[in-house]
C-alpha positions as a printed Julia matrix, in Angstrom:
374×3 Matrix{Float64}:
   8.98   21.33   -1.39
  11.52   19.56    0.83
  10.22   16.62    2.87
  11.75   13.97    5.08
  11.26   10.45    3.7
  12.57    6.92    4.25
  14.5     5.96    1.11
  15.56    2.45    0.12
  18.59    2.59   -2.21
  18.83   -1.17   -2.79
  17.46   -4.51   -1.59
  18.94   -7.48    0.24
  20.37   -5.8     3.34
  21.22   -8.21    6.15
  19.94   -8.1     9.72
  19.81   -6.34   12.03
  18.34   -3.44   10.08
  18.94   -1.15   13.05
  22.67   -1.57   12.4
  22.78   -1.85    8.61
  20.05    0.75    8.01
  18.62   -0.17    4.59
  16.19    2.73    5.0
  17.82    6.13    5.24
  15.92    9.24    6.3
  16.67   11.93    3.73
  15.43   15.37    2.8
  14.11   14.93   -0.73
  12.3    17.1    -3.22
   8.56   16.56   -3.66
   7.04   18.18   -6.75
   3.53   19.7    -6.65
   0.59   17.5    -7.65
  -0.1    17.19  -11.36
  -3.47   16.8   -13.02
  -5.62   14.29  -11.16
  -3.2    14.18   -8.2
  -3.35   15.32   -4.58
  -0.79   16.49   -2.03
  -1.31   14.69    1.3
   0.18   15.48    4.68
   0.89   12.04    6.11
  -0.27   11.62    9.7
   0.14    7.86   10.22
   1.73    5.01    8.24
   1.81    1.31    9.12
   4.77   -1.06    8.72
   3.66   -4.06    6.65
   5.27   -7.23    5.32
   4.74   -5.89    1.81
   7.27   -3.18    2.69
   9.58   -5.73    4.3
   9.43   -7.94    1.2
  10.83   -5.05   -0.85
  13.6    -4.43    1.68
  14.7    -8.08    1.73
  14.35   -8.53   -2.04
  11.43  -10.95   -2.12
   9.39   -8.44   -4.13
  11.59   -6.89   -6.83
  10.95   -3.17   -7.29
  12.84   -0.4    -9.11
  15.34    1.48   -6.95
  15.72    3.91   -5.3
  12.25    3.87   -3.79
  10.38    5.72   -1.05
   8.55    2.97    0.84
   5.24    2.9     2.71
   1.77    2.02    1.43
  -0.63    1.79    4.42
  -1.46    5.3     5.57
  -3.89    8.07    6.41
  -3.51   11.82    6.19
  -4.92   15.24    5.36
  -5.49   16.79    1.95
  -3.19   19.81    1.54
  -3.46   20.76   -2.15
  -5.26   19.62   -5.29
  -3.98   19.13   -8.81
  -5.96   20.2   -11.84
  -9.23   18.35  -12.32
  -9.67   17.17   -8.72
 -13.03   18.57   -7.63
 -14.44   16.05   -5.17
 -11.9    16.69   -2.4
 -11.03   19.82   -0.45
  -8.0    20.88    1.6
  -8.53   19.66    5.14
 -10.32   16.46    4.13
  -9.13   13.29    5.89
  -8.28   10.34    3.67
  -7.1     6.74    3.74
  -4.56    5.83    1.06
  -5.09    2.72   -1.07
  -2.11    0.88   -2.54
  -3.8    -0.1    -5.81
  -5.01    2.92   -7.75
  -7.88    2.12  -10.09
  -8.32    3.9   -13.4
 -12.06    3.21  -13.6
 -11.89    2.49  -17.35
 -10.04   -0.78  -17.98
 -12.0    -4.04  -18.24
 -11.42   -5.19  -14.61
 -12.5    -1.77  -13.32
 -15.56   -1.83  -15.58
 -16.41   -5.27  -14.17
 -16.3    -3.89  -10.62
 -12.89   -5.39   -9.76
 -10.65   -2.35   -9.15
  -8.08   -4.47   -7.3
  -7.16   -5.91  -10.71
  -6.86   -2.53  -12.47
  -4.44   -3.02  -15.35
  -2.97    0.52  -15.54
  -2.75    0.53  -11.74
  -0.79   -2.73  -11.71
   1.54   -1.45  -14.44
   2.18    1.8   -12.57
   2.88   -0.02   -9.3
   5.37   -2.34  -11.0
   7.13    0.63  -12.61
   7.23    2.62   -9.37
   5.21    5.54  -10.71
   1.91    7.19   -9.96
  -1.16    6.09  -11.92
  -0.54    8.64  -14.66
   3.04    7.44  -15.18
   4.83   10.3   -13.44
   7.2    10.42  -10.47
   7.07   13.39   -8.11
  10.07   12.52   -5.92
  13.66   13.59   -6.54
  16.86   13.15   -4.54
  20.08   14.84   -5.62
  18.89   15.15   -9.18
  17.73   11.54   -9.47
  14.12   10.35   -9.61
  12.93    8.31   -6.64
  10.26    5.68   -7.32
   6.92    5.54   -5.56
   5.97    2.44   -3.59
   2.56    1.2    -4.77
   1.57    4.72   -5.72
   1.75    5.9    -2.1
   5.27    6.25   -0.55
   3.86    7.04    2.87
   7.02    6.84    5.0
   7.35   10.58    4.53
   6.0    13.83    5.9
   4.08   14.49    2.67
   3.18   12.5    -0.44
   1.73   13.25   -3.85
  -0.65   10.51   -4.98
  -3.29    9.91   -7.61
  -6.79   10.97   -6.62
  -7.7     7.36   -7.38
  -5.48    6.21   -4.49
  -7.61    8.0    -1.88
 -10.82    7.33    0.03
 -12.31   10.18    2.04
 -13.18    9.39    5.67
 -14.81   11.2     8.58
 -12.54   13.55   10.48
 -13.2    12.05   13.93
 -11.44    8.73   13.22
  -7.91    8.77   14.71
  -5.25    8.66   12.01
  -3.31    5.79   13.61
  -6.41    3.6    13.44
  -7.52    4.93   10.05
  -4.21    3.91    8.46
  -4.91    0.22    9.13
  -7.96    0.31    6.88
  -5.75    0.96    3.84
  -4.08   -2.47    3.85
  -4.42   -4.79    6.87
  -8.19   -4.43    7.17
  -8.91   -4.24    3.44
  -6.84   -7.35    2.76
  -7.74   -9.47    5.78
 -11.41   -8.67    6.26
 -11.93   -8.41    2.51
 -10.54  -11.91    1.94
 -13.18  -13.24    4.31
 -16.26  -11.29    3.26
 -15.51  -10.62   -0.43
 -13.2   -13.32   -1.74
 -14.49  -16.3     0.26
 -17.94  -14.93    1.15
 -17.86  -16.74    4.48
 -21.33  -17.76    5.6
 -22.75  -17.55    9.11
 -22.32  -20.8    11.02
 -19.42  -22.0     8.86
 -15.92  -22.95   10.05
 -12.67  -21.18    9.22
  -8.93  -21.44    9.82
  -6.45  -18.57    9.48
  -2.74  -19.32    9.08
  -0.37  -16.44    9.79
  -1.36  -13.89   12.41
   0.2   -10.66   11.29
  -1.97   -7.61   10.77
  -3.7    -9.17    7.77
  -4.23  -12.56    9.4
  -5.64  -11.13   12.61
  -7.89   -8.87   10.55
  -9.14  -12.05    8.85
  -9.91  -13.5    12.3
 -11.93  -10.36   13.05
 -13.64  -10.65    9.67
 -14.57  -14.29   10.25
 -16.03  -13.43   13.62
 -18.01  -10.52   12.15
 -19.27  -12.8     9.37
 -20.68  -15.22   11.95
 -18.29  -18.18   11.6
 -19.08  -20.7    14.34
 -15.53  -22.03   14.65
 -12.39  -20.02   13.94
  -9.01  -21.71   14.3
  -5.89  -19.51   14.36
  -2.45  -20.89   13.46
   0.89  -19.17   14.04
   4.37  -19.74   15.44
   4.02  -17.02   18.11
   2.37  -17.82   21.43
   1.67  -14.12   21.95
  -0.16  -13.81   18.63
  -2.13  -16.97   19.33
  -3.2   -15.51   22.67
  -4.28  -12.28   20.96
  -6.22  -14.28   18.35
  -8.13  -15.98   21.17
  -9.01  -12.58   22.62
 -10.19  -11.4    19.2
 -12.56  -14.3    18.59
 -10.62  -17.44   17.62
 -12.32  -20.47   19.16
  -9.15  -22.58   18.98
  -5.45  -21.92   18.42
  -2.7   -24.2    17.11
   1.05  -23.67   17.08
   2.31  -23.96   13.51
   5.44  -25.77   14.71
   3.43  -28.79   15.84
   4.0   -31.79   13.56
   0.29  -32.64   13.66
  -0.89  -29.08   12.95
  -3.13  -30.22   10.08
  -4.72  -32.97   12.14
  -5.34  -30.58   15.05
  -7.13  -28.12   12.78
  -9.21  -30.83   11.12
 -10.22  -32.13   14.54
 -11.15  -28.64   15.73
 -13.33  -28.1    12.66
 -15.02  -31.53   12.65
 -13.14  -32.95    9.69
 -11.87  -29.83    7.94
 -12.67  -26.14    7.64
 -15.23  -24.75    5.24
 -12.76  -21.92    4.58
  -8.99  -21.82    5.05
  -7.02  -18.56    4.77
  -3.25  -18.51    4.19
  -1.83  -15.12    5.26
   1.8   -16.06    5.94
   3.24  -15.74    2.43
   4.57  -19.3     2.62
   4.05  -22.14    0.16
   4.23  -24.64    3.01
   1.53  -22.71    4.87
  -0.63  -22.74    1.74
  -0.13  -26.49    1.34
  -1.26  -26.93    4.94
  -4.24  -24.63    4.39
  -5.33  -26.77    1.46
  -5.01  -29.93    3.57
  -7.01  -28.3     6.37
  -9.91  -27.52    4.03
 -12.79  -29.97    3.93
 -14.26  -31.62    0.84
 -16.16  -28.97   -1.09
 -14.44  -26.21    0.86
 -12.57  -23.08   -0.18
  -8.89  -22.26    0.33
  -7.91  -18.6     0.0
  -4.41  -17.14   -0.09
  -3.55  -13.49    0.35
   0.1   -14.15    1.22
   2.8   -13.05   -1.23
   5.79  -15.41   -1.33
   8.74  -14.66   -3.64
   7.7   -14.54   -7.33
   9.23  -17.92   -8.2
   7.28  -19.85   -5.56
   5.01  -22.6    -6.92
   2.32  -24.75   -5.32
   1.96  -28.46   -6.08
  -1.75  -29.34   -6.18
  -3.33  -32.77   -6.41
  -5.63  -32.17   -9.38
  -7.67  -35.33   -8.79
  -8.37  -34.11   -5.26
  -9.2   -30.64   -6.56
 -11.74  -32.1    -8.99
 -13.03  -35.12   -7.07
 -13.62  -33.15   -3.88
 -14.92  -30.04   -5.68
 -12.38  -27.85   -3.95
 -11.96  -24.14   -4.61
  -8.52  -22.52   -4.49
  -8.57  -18.72   -4.76
  -6.17  -15.83   -4.64
  -7.19  -12.61   -2.93
  -5.58   -9.25   -3.68
  -6.61   -6.28   -1.52
  -9.38   -8.55   -0.28
 -11.2    -8.37   -3.63
 -12.33   -4.98   -2.31
 -13.89   -1.95   -3.9
 -12.12    0.48   -1.54
 -14.54    3.39   -1.96
 -17.33    1.0    -0.93
 -15.58   -1.23    1.59
 -13.46    1.18    3.64
 -16.53    3.13    4.86
 -18.34   -0.17    5.55
 -15.45   -1.56    7.56
 -15.09    1.7     9.48
 -18.79    1.5    10.38
 -18.26   -2.05   11.67
 -15.32   -0.78   13.73
 -17.46    1.98   15.24
 -20.12   -0.61   16.09
 -17.53   -2.7    17.95
 -17.68   -5.6    15.47
 -14.2    -5.02   14.02
 -11.91   -3.91   16.87
  -8.99   -3.19   14.57
  -7.37   -0.95   17.2
  -6.37   -4.2    18.94
  -3.97   -4.87   16.06
  -1.74   -1.95   17.08
   1.55   -3.08   18.61
   3.16    0.33   19.01
   3.84    3.77   17.61
   7.15    4.86   16.12
   9.0     7.93   14.96
  10.13    7.96   11.35
  13.73    7.88   12.61
  13.09    4.5    14.27
  11.82    2.78   11.13
  14.72    0.31   10.76
  14.26   -0.91   14.33
  10.58   -1.32   13.56
  11.33   -3.55   10.58
  13.63   -5.67   12.75
  10.68   -6.34   15.05
   8.43   -7.08   12.08
  11.0    -9.52   10.68
  11.3   -11.24   14.06
   7.53  -11.74   14.23
   7.28  -10.06   17.62
   4.73   -7.44   16.57
   1.45   -7.2    14.67
   1.14   -3.62   13.39
   3.49   -0.77   14.22
   2.49    2.68   13.02
   4.7     5.67   12.38
   2.97    8.75   13.75
   3.82   12.12   12.21
């Protein structure tokens, strides 16, 4: 079938994207779902820094590629062997498919699925196939999803079924921003009630972490960013103190606000400098978590004596250490109860044709989460 999709032919385009148009809307060929795959009609797809990092070249991926990885939609057709979904079901798409059989999956850590990671790096679906074609040339899938399109074929293992009454624009956020941000708090760090936390970087993931820390019962939550507007939103969402990241004494301000250092510090900016600051903001015996993704060559200098002598913990968090089939329904329930108001993360709705302008706003840091509505 022919579908409209946003195609990236190569990386490294300069700004403004609205002028240079790294993403081109094309009519491409989408093959039917193979065994274990599902055809999805995309209804909403969020613009995320993980997409932007492919556009600007920070995250090398095979080209050409159909971008988009945070989305929700409707099941249209089933490939052979898919028996637990039906046409008409509503689903959230997950950007790390899990095979269920490798050692990490068997240990209950699907975010570290080895075949899933290999497929994502190669730009294929979990089974190794590509279902996109443009002018006789294969187009790669972005993280097994490629949601900036009217329709997508994905692995069944990239989908979580949800109730039909949840609006698609809100449902899409649970596939990345909420999984990553809230998951980092409740799964990776296991934040305890009454503890203190700091979140650096207030994009969709960072603000979701603020929501997660509040839901977990943190007594003090400090939010750090360069944007006054995002700091104000963090205060509305539960941050007890905010600090501008440009301040020279940002570390000292956070340590003062948390009575000598935070129990948990979360770096969500994708910056080595931000991670260094997060480590310095963490108290003795505390935990520093990073879910940011700087360029692959970035390295962090760590004082090993301090790490040992102060019994620090430094952890990475991918997809919030989540089990999506377990955590997405749980987080949706918290949203319905008013404890995770993720709808407040929405900055605006776009048409697919306006996607380059949307990425300009994301690059400028003037928005949290924009969602393309189909």
